[in-house]
Every structure is written in C-alpha cells, then in structure tokens.
CSV table of C-alpha atoms and ligand atoms in Angstrom, one decimal:
chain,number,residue,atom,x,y,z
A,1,UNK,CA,77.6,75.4,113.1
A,2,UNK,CA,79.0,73.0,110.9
A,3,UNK,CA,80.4,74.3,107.5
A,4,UNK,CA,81.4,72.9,103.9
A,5,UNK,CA,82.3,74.4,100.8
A,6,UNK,CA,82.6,72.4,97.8
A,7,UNK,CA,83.9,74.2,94.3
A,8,UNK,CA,81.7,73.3,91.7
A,9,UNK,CA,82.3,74.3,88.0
A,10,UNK,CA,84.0,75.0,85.3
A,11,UNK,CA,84.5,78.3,87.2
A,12,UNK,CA,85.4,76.9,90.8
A,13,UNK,CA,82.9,78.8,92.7
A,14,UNK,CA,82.5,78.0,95.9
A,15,UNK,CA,79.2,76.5,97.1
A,16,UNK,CA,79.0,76.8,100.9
A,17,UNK,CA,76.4,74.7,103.0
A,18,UNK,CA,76.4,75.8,106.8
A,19,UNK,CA,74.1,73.7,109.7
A,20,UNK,CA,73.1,72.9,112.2
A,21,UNK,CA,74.2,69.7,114.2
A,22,UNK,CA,71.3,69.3,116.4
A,23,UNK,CA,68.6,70.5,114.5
A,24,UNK,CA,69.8,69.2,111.1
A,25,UNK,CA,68.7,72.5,109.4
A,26,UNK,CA,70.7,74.5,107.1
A,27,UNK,CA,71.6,76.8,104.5
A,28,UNK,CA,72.8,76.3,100.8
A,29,UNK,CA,74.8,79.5,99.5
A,30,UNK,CA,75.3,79.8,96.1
A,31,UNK,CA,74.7,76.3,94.2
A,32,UNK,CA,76.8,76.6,90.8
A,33,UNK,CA,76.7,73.3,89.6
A,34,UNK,CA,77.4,69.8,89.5
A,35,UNK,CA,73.6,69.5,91.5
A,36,UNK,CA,74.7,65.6,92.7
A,37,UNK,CA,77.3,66.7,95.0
A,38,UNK,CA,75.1,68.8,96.8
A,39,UNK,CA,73.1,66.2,97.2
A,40,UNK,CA,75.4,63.6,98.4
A,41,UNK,CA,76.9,66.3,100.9
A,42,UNK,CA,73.1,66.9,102.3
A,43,UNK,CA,72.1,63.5,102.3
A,44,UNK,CA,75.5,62.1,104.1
A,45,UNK,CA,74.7,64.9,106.5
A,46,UNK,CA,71.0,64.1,107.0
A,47,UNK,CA,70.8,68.0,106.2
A,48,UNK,CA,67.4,69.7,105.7
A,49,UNK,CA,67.4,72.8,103.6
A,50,UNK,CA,65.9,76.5,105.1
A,51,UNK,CA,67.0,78.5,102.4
A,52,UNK,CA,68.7,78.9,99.2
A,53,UNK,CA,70.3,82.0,99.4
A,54,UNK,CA,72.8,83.4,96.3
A,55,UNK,CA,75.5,86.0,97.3
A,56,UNK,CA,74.7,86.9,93.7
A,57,UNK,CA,73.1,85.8,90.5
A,58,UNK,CA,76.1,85.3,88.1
A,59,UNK,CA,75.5,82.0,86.4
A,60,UNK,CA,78.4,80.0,87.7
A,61,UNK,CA,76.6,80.4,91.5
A,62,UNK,CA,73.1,79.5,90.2
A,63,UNK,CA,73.4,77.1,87.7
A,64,UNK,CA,72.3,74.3,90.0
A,65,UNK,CA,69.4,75.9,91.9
A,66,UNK,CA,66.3,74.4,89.8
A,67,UNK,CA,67.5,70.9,90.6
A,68,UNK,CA,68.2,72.0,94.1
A,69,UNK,CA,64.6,73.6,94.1
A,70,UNK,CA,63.0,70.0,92.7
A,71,UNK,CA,64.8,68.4,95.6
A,72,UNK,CA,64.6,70.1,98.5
A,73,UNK,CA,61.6,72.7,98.0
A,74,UNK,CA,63.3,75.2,100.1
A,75,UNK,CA,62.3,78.6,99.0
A,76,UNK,CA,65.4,80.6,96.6
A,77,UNK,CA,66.6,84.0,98.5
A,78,UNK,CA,68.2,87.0,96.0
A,79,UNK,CA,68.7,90.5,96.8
A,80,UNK,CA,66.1,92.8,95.3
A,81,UNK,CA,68.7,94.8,93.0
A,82,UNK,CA,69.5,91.3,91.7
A,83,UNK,CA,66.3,90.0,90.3
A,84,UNK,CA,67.5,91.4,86.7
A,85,UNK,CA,70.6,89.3,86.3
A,86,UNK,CA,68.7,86.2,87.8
A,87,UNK,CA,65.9,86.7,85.3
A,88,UNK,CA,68.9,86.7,82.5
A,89,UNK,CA,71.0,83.6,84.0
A,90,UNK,CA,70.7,81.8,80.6
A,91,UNK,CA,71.9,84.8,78.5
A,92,UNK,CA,74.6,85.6,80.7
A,93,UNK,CA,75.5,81.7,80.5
A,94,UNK,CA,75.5,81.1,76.8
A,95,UNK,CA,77.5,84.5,76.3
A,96,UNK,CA,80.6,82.4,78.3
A,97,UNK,CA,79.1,79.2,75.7
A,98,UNK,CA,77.3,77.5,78.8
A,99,UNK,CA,73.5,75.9,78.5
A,100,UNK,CA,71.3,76.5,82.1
A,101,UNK,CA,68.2,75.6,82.1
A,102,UNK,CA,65.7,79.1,83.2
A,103,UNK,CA,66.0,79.2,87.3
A,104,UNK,CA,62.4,79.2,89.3
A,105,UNK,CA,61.5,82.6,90.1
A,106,UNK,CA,62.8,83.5,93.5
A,107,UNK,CA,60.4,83.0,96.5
A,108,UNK,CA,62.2,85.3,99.0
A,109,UNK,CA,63.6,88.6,98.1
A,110,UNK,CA,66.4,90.3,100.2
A,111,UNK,CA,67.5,93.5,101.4
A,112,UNK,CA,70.3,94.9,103.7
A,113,UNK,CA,69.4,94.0,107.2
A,114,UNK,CA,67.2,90.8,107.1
A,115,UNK,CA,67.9,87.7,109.0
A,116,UNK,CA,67.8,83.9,107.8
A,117,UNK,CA,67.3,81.4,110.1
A,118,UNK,CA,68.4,77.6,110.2
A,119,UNK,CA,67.4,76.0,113.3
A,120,UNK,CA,69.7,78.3,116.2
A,121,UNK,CA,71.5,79.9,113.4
A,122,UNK,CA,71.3,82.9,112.2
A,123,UNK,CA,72.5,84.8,108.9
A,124,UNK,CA,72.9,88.6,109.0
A,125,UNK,CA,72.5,90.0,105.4
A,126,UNK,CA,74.9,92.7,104.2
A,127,UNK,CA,74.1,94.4,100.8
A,128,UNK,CA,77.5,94.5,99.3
A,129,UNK,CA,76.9,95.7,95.7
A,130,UNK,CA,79.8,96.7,93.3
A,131,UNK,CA,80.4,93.3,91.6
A,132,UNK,CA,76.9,93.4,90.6
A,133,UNK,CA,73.7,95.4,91.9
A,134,UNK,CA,72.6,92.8,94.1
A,135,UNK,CA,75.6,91.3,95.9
A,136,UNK,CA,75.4,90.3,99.6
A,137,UNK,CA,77.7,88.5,102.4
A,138,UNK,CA,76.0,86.6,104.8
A,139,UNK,CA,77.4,87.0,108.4
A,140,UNK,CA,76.7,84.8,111.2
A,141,UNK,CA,78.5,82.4,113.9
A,142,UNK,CA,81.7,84.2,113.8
A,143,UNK,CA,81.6,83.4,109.6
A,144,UNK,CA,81.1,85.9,106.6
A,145,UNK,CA,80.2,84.7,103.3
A,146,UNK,CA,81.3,87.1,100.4
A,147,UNK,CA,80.3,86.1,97.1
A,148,UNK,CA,82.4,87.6,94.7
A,149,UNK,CA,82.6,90.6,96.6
A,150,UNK,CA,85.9,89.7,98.7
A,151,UNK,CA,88.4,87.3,97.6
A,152,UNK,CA,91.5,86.3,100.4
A,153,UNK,CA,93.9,88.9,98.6
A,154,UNK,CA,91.8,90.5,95.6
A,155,UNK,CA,87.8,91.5,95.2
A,156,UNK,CA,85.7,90.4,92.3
A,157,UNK,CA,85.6,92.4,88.8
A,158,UNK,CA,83.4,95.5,88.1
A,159,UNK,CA,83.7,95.5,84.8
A,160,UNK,CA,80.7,93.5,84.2
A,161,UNK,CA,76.8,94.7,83.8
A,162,UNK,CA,76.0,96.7,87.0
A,163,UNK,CA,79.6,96.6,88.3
A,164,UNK,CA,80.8,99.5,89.9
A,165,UNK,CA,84.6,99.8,91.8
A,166,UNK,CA,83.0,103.3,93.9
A,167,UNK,CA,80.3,100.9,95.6
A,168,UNK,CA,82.6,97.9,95.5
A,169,UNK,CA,84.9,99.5,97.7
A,170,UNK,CA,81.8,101.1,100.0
A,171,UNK,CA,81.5,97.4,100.5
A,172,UNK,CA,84.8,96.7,101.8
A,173,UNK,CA,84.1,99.4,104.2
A,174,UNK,CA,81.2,97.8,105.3
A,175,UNK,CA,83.0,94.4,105.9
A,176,UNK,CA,85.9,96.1,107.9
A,177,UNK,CA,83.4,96.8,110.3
A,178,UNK,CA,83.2,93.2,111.5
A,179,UNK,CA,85.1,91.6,114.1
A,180,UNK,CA,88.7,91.3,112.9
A,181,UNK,CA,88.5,86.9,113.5
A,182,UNK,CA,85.6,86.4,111.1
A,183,UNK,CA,86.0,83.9,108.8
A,184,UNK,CA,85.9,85.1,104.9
A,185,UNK,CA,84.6,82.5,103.1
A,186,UNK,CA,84.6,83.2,99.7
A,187,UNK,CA,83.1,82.7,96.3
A,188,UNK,CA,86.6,81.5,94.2
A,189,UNK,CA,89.6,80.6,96.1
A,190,UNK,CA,90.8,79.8,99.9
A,191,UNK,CA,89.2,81.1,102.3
A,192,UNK,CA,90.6,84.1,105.2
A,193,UNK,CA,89.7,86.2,107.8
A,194,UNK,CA,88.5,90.3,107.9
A,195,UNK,CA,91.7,91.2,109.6
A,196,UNK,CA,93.7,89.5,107.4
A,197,UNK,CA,92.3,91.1,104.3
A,198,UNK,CA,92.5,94.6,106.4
A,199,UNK,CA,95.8,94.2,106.5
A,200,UNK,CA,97.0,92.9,103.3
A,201,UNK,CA,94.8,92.7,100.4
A,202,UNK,CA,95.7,95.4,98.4
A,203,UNK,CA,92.5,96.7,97.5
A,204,UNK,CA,91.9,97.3,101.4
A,205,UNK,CA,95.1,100.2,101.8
A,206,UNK,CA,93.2,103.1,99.7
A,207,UNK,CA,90.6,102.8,102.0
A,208,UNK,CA,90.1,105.3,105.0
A,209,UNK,CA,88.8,103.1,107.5
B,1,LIG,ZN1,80.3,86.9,90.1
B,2,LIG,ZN1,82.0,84.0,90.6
C-alpha cells in the first residue's frame, strides 16, 4: 500500500489517500479542502478512486468532497450516526465564518464492522464515536486512520454537538486492541503508532486496559 497525507485547510486536517501500486485503486479519507491538490496527487499517481470515506463529518474533513465527487464519481462513505452533522456541513461551517457549498448526499452508509475495498486492500471499519456520533478509524495494512478520534499525544474535543468523553474513551479501548506497530495516522498533527499512544498519551493512563 502506498500512503499520503496532505493537510489541507485553514484547520490542517489531514487528508489521507492510501493505494494500491498495482492495481491503481484507492481510497480518499477525509477531503477538507483545497480540492486541486487532491487532484494533482491522484493524477501524478495515475490513482483511481474506490471510495470516499470521512472519519467524520466536521466541515474541515468534507469541505472538498462535492468537487471530489464531480471528479472522480466514486461513491461518499459516512457512518450512519453521522448523517446529521453531514446534512448540517454548511451551518457548522459558517458558525467558524467559512462558506461550503451543500455536500452530495452520501451513497454508502457505514457501520462498525464493514470492509472497503481498493484493489487487494482492505479497510476494517471501527465505530469510534465520542468526538462526534459518527466517528470511525479505518484499519488496514498494518495502518489505522483516526479522524479526530486519536491525536499522537492528545484525542479530539467532546465539547462539541454529539461529543461525549465516556464513549470517547470506550474508543480508545477499542484502538488499544490493535497490534501495538500500527501506524496512527491522524486527522491534525504527526502521525504515531498504537503502542506509542498506549504508553504515553495522557489520555491512555486512566484507562483499564
Ligand atoms: Zn472533528
Ligand atoms: Zn478536525
């Protein structure tokens, strides 16, 4: 699997795009913004687009999915409990004094268990809620995607709509079940690995593992 995240934004969320060398397919996770470098990173890459998937539907990881859409006609992936805050992506956007454009309904929706698939690869969803209703990491080929769910050293805030720290830290517990050398890629900031963050991130040591 080949990887790249670019951090689009005025936020700096991190828009991972994982594939396939053989077969060219692959996944977008979480386009934010700033739609042309997308582009330019799928079309040095000869990449053809499976899936848009978002870890979550905060606007600053959505914001470029209609132009996306137009492009590449792959069919948009959200979590079930998240269809309410992708329905309100311009509200939530103009509250922070952004403009979005209304996102395409989503073609595909999600639930804890399902599998995505990009040519041999294959993406493991894990319902993660506690930053919002919705949330999900995406696990697959040794790599785990967090959203705003995981941070290397912190976790995302629950203090907005549908937050909730009790499930947010369930969550963790879920992702302390993977192997400790999976790579945390997540959705601000550098990325790390499951034992790392088991070890140090702070939010990890009140947890009963
Ligand atoms: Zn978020
Ligand atoms: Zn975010």
């Amino acid at each position: 699997m080949l990887l790249k995240t670019l951090e689009l934004g005025p936020l700096g969320a991190n828009c991972v795009i994982a594939w396939d060398a053989g077969t060219k397919e692959g996944i977008v996770v979480d386009p934010g913004d700033e739609p042309d470098r997308i582009f330019n990173l799928l079309d040095d890459n000869g990449i053809r687009v499976k899936y848009i998937i978002c870890t979550h539907a905060h606007f600053d990881h959505v914001g470029a999915i209609p132009e996306l859409k137009r492009k590449t006609g792959a069919p948009v992936a959200v979590h079930g409990a998240e269809i309410e805050l992708y329905g309100a992506v311009r509200d939530q956007a103009a509250m922070w004094g952004y403009e979005l454009e209304d996102l395409p309904p989503p073609d595909l929706i999600l639930k804890d268990g399902d599998e995505l698939k990009a040519g041999p690869l294959t993406f493991l969803v894990i319902h993660t809620p506690g930053h919002s209703p919705g949330g999900i990491c995406l696990y697959g080929q040794g790599v785990v995607i967090t959203g705003d769910t995981l941070f290397a050293g912190s976790i995302g805030r629950t203090d907005f709509y549908g937050g909730s720290m009790e499930r947010l830290l369930a969550s963790l517990k879920k992702l302390a079940s993977l192997p400790e050398d999976t790579r945390v890629i997540p959705g601000h900031g550098p990325s790390s690995t499951i034992g790392e963050e088991v070890r140090e991130n702070p939010f990890y040591q009140g947890i009963e593992l």
